[in-house]
Amino acid sequence: MKMRIGYGYDSHEFKPGVPLVIGGVRLEHTHGLAGHSDGDVLLHAITDALLGAVAVGDIGSFFPPSDPRWKGADSAIFLREALRQIALAGFRVVNVDTTMILAAPKIVPHAEKLRARVADLLQVPKNCVGIKAKTPEGTGTDHAAIAHAVVLLEAVDDDSLLEAVEAEAEVGSSLPASLRPKVEPN
Ligand code: MG
């Protein structure tokens, strides 16, 4: 069976007075993550892992931070585009594993909610999503949240997958169609 592996990494600095969104889930905390979009470090790492698995670039090449359309954007939009890209390349997600490194808040109490949300976004069962977190012992990165993600993809020879992804993008996008990125497959 034809398979692909992808790896993604991201980091965002903590910032007071903004909502903390990780894995598409709003978490109560004194600080959120600075960024042009909603700063969802976990979804950004997963998005890069998906794009990397089919070698079509990275999140910045699809959604440049200089573009005002993505200011405060829901990072699920980026993830959905990455899913569309892997479908265009003829693949689907088998599983994803992630590790976050952050001093606070504790992720363990929220891990199930994050797993459910990420599984829903990726359209895979919950037992195909790993959510792990560590504290930044000795690295001096208490001011930032870091995420690593690896994904495994398998080839599909069925156009229905792309149709399903497109349908989900239509239903799920918070942006009007005229504002969605238009990206041609490689
Ligand atoms: Mg990012």
PDB file of C-alpha atoms and ligand atoms in Angstrom:
ATOM      1  CA  MET A   1       0.000   0.000   0.000  1.00  0.00           C
ATOM      2  CA  LYS A   2       1.281   3.439  -0.940  1.00  0.00           C
ATOM      3  CA  MET A   3       1.871   5.526   2.172  1.00  0.00           C
ATOM      4  CA  ARG A   4       3.312   8.891   3.115  1.00  0.00           C
ATOM      5  CA  ILE A   5       4.606  10.354   6.356  1.00  0.00           C
ATOM      6  CA  GLY A   6       4.576  14.047   7.264  1.00  0.00           C
ATOM      7  CA  TYR A   7       6.056  16.106  10.050  1.00  0.00           C
ATOM      8  CA  GLY A   8       5.097  19.570  11.309  1.00  0.00           C
ATOM      9  CA  TYR A   9       6.363  21.957  13.961  1.00  0.00           C
ATOM     10  CA  ASP A  10       5.115  25.301  15.245  1.00  0.00           C
ATOM     11  CA  SER A  11       5.573  27.710  18.131  1.00  0.00           C
ATOM     12  CA  HIS A  12       3.672  30.759  19.348  1.00  0.00           C
ATOM     13  CA  GLU A  13       4.412  33.174  22.162  1.00  0.00           C
ATOM     14  CA  PHE A  14       1.976  33.517  25.060  1.00  0.00           C
ATOM     15  CA  LYS A  15       0.244  36.875  25.201  1.00  0.00           C
ATOM     16  CA  PRO A  16      -2.100  38.261  27.876  1.00  0.00           C
ATOM     17  CA  GLY A  17      -5.624  39.304  26.979  1.00  0.00           C
ATOM     18  CA  VAL A  18      -6.248  36.994  24.025  1.00  0.00           C
ATOM     19  CA  PRO A  19      -8.211  33.715  24.028  1.00  0.00           C
ATOM     20  CA  LEU A  20      -6.218  30.478  24.199  1.00  0.00           C
ATOM     21  CA  VAL A  21      -7.213  28.113  21.391  1.00  0.00           C
ATOM     22  CA  ILE A  22      -5.423  24.761  21.080  1.00  0.00           C
ATOM     23  CA  GLY A  23      -6.548  21.952  18.791  1.00  0.00           C
ATOM     24  CA  GLY A  24      -9.634  23.964  17.887  1.00  0.00           C
ATOM     25  CA  VAL A  25     -10.703  24.077  21.544  1.00  0.00           C
ATOM     26  CA  ARG A  26     -10.941  27.244  23.621  1.00  0.00           C
ATOM     27  CA  LEU A  27      -9.148  26.686  26.962  1.00  0.00           C
ATOM     28  CA  GLU A  28      -9.444  28.875  30.036  1.00  0.00           C
ATOM     29  CA  HIS A  29      -6.087  30.503  30.763  1.00  0.00           C
ATOM     30  CA  THR A  30      -4.577  33.857  31.711  1.00  0.00           C
ATOM     31  CA  HIS A  31      -2.818  34.084  28.341  1.00  0.00           C
ATOM     32  CA  GLY A  32      -3.566  33.136  24.759  1.00  0.00           C
ATOM     33  CA  LEU A  33      -1.150  32.698  21.873  1.00  0.00           C
ATOM     34  CA  ALA A  34       0.049  35.601  19.769  1.00  0.00           C
ATOM     35  CA  GLY A  35      -0.253  35.174  16.030  1.00  0.00           C
ATOM     36  CA  HIS A  36      -1.808  36.575  12.906  1.00  0.00           C
ATOM     37  CA  SER A  37      -4.539  33.912  13.024  1.00  0.00           C
ATOM     38  CA  ASP A  38      -6.072  32.508  16.226  1.00  0.00           C
ATOM     39  CA  GLY A  39      -2.564  31.226  17.115  1.00  0.00           C
ATOM     40  CA  ASP A  40      -3.636  27.581  17.309  1.00  0.00           C
ATOM     41  CA  VAL A  41      -0.153  26.088  17.537  1.00  0.00           C
ATOM     42  CA  LEU A  42      -1.406  22.477  17.440  1.00  0.00           C
ATOM     43  CA  LEU A  43      -3.562  22.844  14.328  1.00  0.00           C
ATOM     44  CA  HIS A  44      -0.714  24.711  12.614  1.00  0.00           C
ATOM     45  CA  ALA A  45       1.733  21.851  13.301  1.00  0.00           C
ATOM     46  CA  ILE A  46      -0.801  19.274  12.046  1.00  0.00           C
ATOM     47  CA  THR A  47      -1.517  21.401   8.953  1.00  0.00           C
ATOM     48  CA  ASP A  48       2.204  21.543   8.136  1.00  0.00           C
ATOM     49  CA  ALA A  49       2.538  17.788   8.688  1.00  0.00           C
ATOM     50  CA  LEU A  50      -0.303  17.138   6.210  1.00  0.00           C
ATOM     51  CA  LEU A  51       1.084  19.538   3.595  1.00  0.00           C
ATOM     52  CA  GLY A  52       4.574  18.122   4.096  1.00  0.00           C
ATOM     53  CA  ALA A  53       3.371  14.559   3.614  1.00  0.00           C
ATOM     54  CA  VAL A  54       2.305  15.383   0.058  1.00  0.00           C
ATOM     55  CA  ALA A  55       5.178  17.871  -0.426  1.00  0.00           C
ATOM     56  CA  VAL A  56       3.061  20.861  -1.459  1.00  0.00           C
ATOM     57  CA  GLY A  57       4.681  23.505   0.728  1.00  0.00           C
ATOM     58  CA  ASP A  58       3.696  24.768   4.163  1.00  0.00           C
ATOM     59  CA  ILE A  59       1.015  26.747   5.924  1.00  0.00           C
ATOM     60  CA  GLY A  60       2.778  30.036   5.148  1.00  0.00           C
ATOM     61  CA  SER A  61       2.780  29.385   1.407  1.00  0.00           C
ATOM     62  CA  PHE A  62      -0.984  28.798   1.408  1.00  0.00           C
ATOM     63  CA  PHE A  63      -1.936  31.409   3.999  1.00  0.00           C
ATOM     64  CA  PRO A  64       0.715  34.164   4.144  1.00  0.00           C
ATOM     65  CA  PRO A  65       0.710  36.062   7.480  1.00  0.00           C
ATOM     66  CA  SER A  66       0.949  39.260   5.421  1.00  0.00           C
ATOM     67  CA  ASP A  67      -2.530  38.605   4.027  1.00  0.00           C
ATOM     68  CA  PRO A  68      -5.195  40.498   6.028  1.00  0.00           C
ATOM     69  CA  ARG A  69      -7.778  37.799   5.209  1.00  0.00           C
ATOM     70  CA  TRP A  70      -6.158  35.506   7.799  1.00  0.00           C
ATOM     71  CA  LYS A  71      -6.093  38.010  10.682  1.00  0.00           C
ATOM     72  CA  GLY A  72      -7.751  36.282  13.630  1.00  0.00           C
ATOM     73  CA  ALA A  73      -8.730  33.377  11.352  1.00  0.00           C
ATOM     74  CA  ASP A  74     -10.033  30.070  12.723  1.00  0.00           C
ATOM     75  CA  SER A  75      -7.111  27.692  12.096  1.00  0.00           C
ATOM     76  CA  ALA A  76      -9.586  24.944  11.158  1.00  0.00           C
ATOM     77  CA  ILE A  77      -9.712  26.752   7.786  1.00  0.00           C
ATOM     78  CA  PHE A  78      -5.991  26.022   7.297  1.00  0.00           C
ATOM     79  CA  LEU A  79      -6.412  22.396   8.319  1.00  0.00           C
ATOM     80  CA  ARG A  80      -9.320  21.899   5.923  1.00  0.00           C
ATOM     81  CA  GLU A  81      -7.242  23.262   3.045  1.00  0.00           C
ATOM     82  CA  ALA A  82      -4.448  20.829   3.955  1.00  0.00           C
ATOM     83  CA  LEU A  83      -6.986  17.974   3.931  1.00  0.00           C
ATOM     84  CA  ARG A  84      -8.146  19.128   0.510  1.00  0.00           C
ATOM     85  CA  GLN A  85      -4.535  19.109  -0.689  1.00  0.00           C
ATOM     86  CA  ILE A  86      -3.882  15.550   0.467  1.00  0.00           C
ATOM     87  CA  ALA A  87      -7.163  14.434  -1.111  1.00  0.00           C
ATOM     88  CA  LEU A  88      -6.118  16.094  -4.383  1.00  0.00           C
ATOM     89  CA  ALA A  89      -2.859  14.140  -4.168  1.00  0.00           C
ATOM     90  CA  GLY A  90      -4.861  10.927  -3.661  1.00  0.00           C
ATOM     91  CA  PHE A  91      -4.296  10.300   0.030  1.00  0.00           C
ATOM     92  CA  ARG A  92      -6.230  10.181   3.281  1.00  0.00           C
ATOM     93  CA  VAL A  93      -5.184  10.356   6.919  1.00  0.00           C
ATOM     94  CA  VAL A  94      -4.433   7.097   8.739  1.00  0.00           C
ATOM     95  CA  ASN A  95      -3.376   8.598  12.064  1.00  0.00           C
ATOM     96  CA  VAL A  96      -1.728  11.617  13.622  1.00  0.00           C
ATOM     97  CA  ASP A  97       0.447  11.877  16.707  1.00  0.00           C
ATOM     98  CA  THR A  98       1.359  15.115  18.432  1.00  0.00           C
ATOM     99  CA  THR A  99       3.436  16.427  21.304  1.00  0.00           C
ATOM    100  CA  MET A 100       3.052  19.899  22.755  1.00  0.00           C
ATOM    101  CA  ILE A 101       5.586  21.586  25.000  1.00  0.00           C
ATOM    102  CA  LEU A 102       4.170  24.273  27.251  1.00  0.00           C
ATOM    103  CA  ALA A 103       4.463  25.339  30.884  1.00  0.00           C
ATOM    104  CA  ALA A 104       0.729  25.970  31.345  1.00  0.00           C
ATOM    105  CA  PRO A 105      -2.107  25.228  31.235  1.00  0.00           C
ATOM    106  CA  LYS A 106      -2.013  21.487  31.892  1.00  0.00           C
ATOM    107  CA  ILE A 107      -3.241  19.698  28.762  1.00  0.00           C
ATOM    108  CA  VAL A 108      -4.055  16.304  30.319  1.00  0.00           C
ATOM    109  CA  PRO A 109      -7.436  17.423  31.746  1.00  0.00           C
ATOM    110  CA  HIS A 110      -8.428  18.651  28.265  1.00  0.00           C
ATOM    111  CA  ALA A 111      -6.766  15.950  26.173  1.00  0.00           C
ATOM    112  CA  GLU A 112      -9.968  14.018  25.453  1.00  0.00           C
ATOM    113  CA  LYS A 113     -11.740  17.139  24.245  1.00  0.00           C
ATOM    114  CA  LEU A 114      -8.769  18.018  22.038  1.00  0.00           C
ATOM    115  CA  ARG A 115      -8.628  14.478  20.644  1.00  0.00           C
ATOM    116  CA  ALA A 116     -12.324  14.558  19.803  1.00  0.00           C
ATOM    117  CA  ARG A 117     -12.078  17.935  18.077  1.00  0.00           C
ATOM    118  CA  VAL A 118      -8.937  17.083  16.085  1.00  0.00           C
ATOM    119  CA  ALA A 119     -10.402  13.676  15.103  1.00  0.00           C
ATOM    120  CA  ASP A 120     -13.549  15.439  13.936  1.00  0.00           C
ATOM    121  CA  LEU A 121     -11.573  17.967  11.889  1.00  0.00           C
ATOM    122  CA  LEU A 122      -9.413  15.214  10.342  1.00  0.00           C
ATOM    123  CA  GLN A 123     -12.428  12.917   9.810  1.00  0.00           C
ATOM    124  CA  VAL A 124     -10.700   9.990  11.540  1.00  0.00           C
ATOM    125  CA  PRO A 125     -11.651   7.947  14.635  1.00  0.00           C
ATOM    126  CA  LYS A 126     -10.559   9.332  18.007  1.00  0.00           C
ATOM    127  CA  ASN A 127      -8.179   6.419  18.527  1.00  0.00           C
ATOM    128  CA  CYS A 128      -6.206   7.662  15.513  1.00  0.00           C
ATOM    129  CA  VAL A 129      -5.285  10.958  17.203  1.00  0.00           C
ATOM    130  CA  GLY A 130      -2.497  11.184  19.777  1.00  0.00           C
ATOM    131  CA  ILE A 131      -2.428  14.265  22.017  1.00  0.00           C
ATOM    132  CA  LYS A 132       0.524  14.512  24.374  1.00  0.00           C
ATOM    133  CA  ALA A 133       2.053  17.384  26.301  1.00  0.00           C
ATOM    134  CA  LYS A 134       5.223  18.021  28.246  1.00  0.00           C
ATOM    135  CA  THR A 135       6.504  20.935  30.290  1.00  0.00           C
ATOM    136  CA  PRO A 136       9.572  22.755  28.947  1.00  0.00           C
ATOM    137  CA  GLU A 137      12.032  21.397  31.507  1.00  0.00           C
ATOM    138  CA  GLY A 138      15.373  23.107  31.111  1.00  0.00           C
ATOM    139  CA  THR A 139      14.633  24.667  27.733  1.00  0.00           C
ATOM    140  CA  GLY A 140      13.735  28.166  28.923  1.00  0.00           C
ATOM    141  CA  THR A 141      10.622  28.309  26.728  1.00  0.00           C
ATOM    142  CA  ASP A 142       7.990  28.972  29.398  1.00  0.00           C
ATOM    143  CA  HIS A 143       6.853  32.013  27.410  1.00  0.00           C
ATOM    144  CA  ALA A 144       5.853  29.934  24.389  1.00  0.00           C
ATOM    145  CA  ALA A 145       3.746  26.981  23.299  1.00  0.00           C
ATOM    146  CA  ILE A 146       5.415  24.524  20.945  1.00  0.00           C
ATOM    147  CA  ALA A 147       3.788  21.697  18.960  1.00  0.00           C
ATOM    148  CA  HIS A 148       5.191  18.796  16.960  1.00  0.00           C
ATOM    149  CA  ALA A 149       3.004  16.585  14.771  1.00  0.00           C
ATOM    150  CA  VAL A 150       3.521  13.515  12.608  1.00  0.00           C
ATOM    151  CA  VAL A 151       0.918  12.123  10.246  1.00  0.00           C
ATOM    152  CA  LEU A 152       0.627   8.911   8.281  1.00  0.00           C
ATOM    153  CA  LEU A 153      -1.316   8.941   5.013  1.00  0.00           C
ATOM    154  CA  GLU A 154      -2.461   6.095   2.803  1.00  0.00           C
ATOM    155  CA  ALA A 155      -3.280   6.239  -0.887  1.00  0.00           C
ATOM    156  CA  VAL A 156      -6.888   6.015  -2.009  1.00  0.00           C
ATOM    157  CA  ASP A 157      -8.151   5.584  -5.550  1.00  0.00           C
ATOM    158  CA  ASP A 158     -11.576   6.995  -5.040  1.00  0.00           C
ATOM    159  CA  ASP A 159     -12.831  10.464  -6.003  1.00  0.00           C
ATOM    160  CA  SER A 160     -15.509  10.319  -3.298  1.00  0.00           C
ATOM    161  CA  LEU A 161     -12.891  11.311  -0.722  1.00  0.00           C
ATOM    162  CA  LEU A 162     -12.165  14.614  -2.455  1.00  0.00           C
ATOM    163  CA  GLU A 163     -15.892  15.246  -2.840  1.00  0.00           C
ATOM    164  CA  ALA A 164     -16.382  14.634   0.899  1.00  0.00           C
ATOM    165  CA  VAL A 165     -13.563  17.033   1.773  1.00  0.00           C
ATOM    166  CA  GLU A 166     -14.942  19.690  -0.560  1.00  0.00           C
ATOM    167  CA  ALA A 167     -18.417  19.284   0.934  1.00  0.00           C
ATOM    168  CA  GLU A 168     -17.025  19.603   4.461  1.00  0.00           C
ATOM    169  CA  ALA A 169     -15.097  22.724   3.427  1.00  0.00           C
ATOM    170  CA  GLU A 170     -18.297  24.253   2.062  1.00  0.00           C
ATOM    171  CA  VAL A 171     -20.237  23.525   5.233  1.00  0.00           C
ATOM    172  CA  GLY A 172     -17.505  24.207   7.731  1.00  0.00           C
ATOM    173  CA  SER A 173     -15.747  27.304   6.440  1.00  0.00           C
ATOM    174  CA  SER A 174     -16.537  30.499   8.270  1.00  0.00           C
ATOM    175  CA  LEU A 175     -15.335  32.484   5.278  1.00  0.00           C
ATOM    176  CA  PRO A 176     -17.470  33.403   2.287  1.00  0.00           C
ATOM    177  CA  ALA A 177     -16.469  31.510  -0.856  1.00  0.00           C
ATOM    178  CA  SER A 178     -15.007  34.664  -2.419  1.00  0.00           C
ATOM    179  CA  LEU A 179     -12.461  34.919   0.384  1.00  0.00           C
ATOM    180  CA  ARG A 180     -11.331  31.311   0.440  1.00  0.00           C
ATOM    181  CA  PRO A 181      -7.870  30.610  -0.930  1.00  0.00           C
ATOM    182  CA  LYS A 182      -7.758  29.339  -4.464  1.00  0.00           C
ATOM    183  CA  VAL A 183      -4.850  26.969  -4.778  1.00  0.00           C
ATOM    184  CA  GLU A 184      -4.132  24.820  -7.775  1.00  0.00           C
ATOM    185  CA  PRO A 185      -2.798  21.327  -7.125  1.00  0.00           C
ATOM    186  CA  ASN A 186       0.829  20.692  -8.033  1.00  0.00           C
TER     187      ASN A 186
HETATM  188 MG    MG B   1       1.656  29.095  13.697  1.00  0.00          MG
END
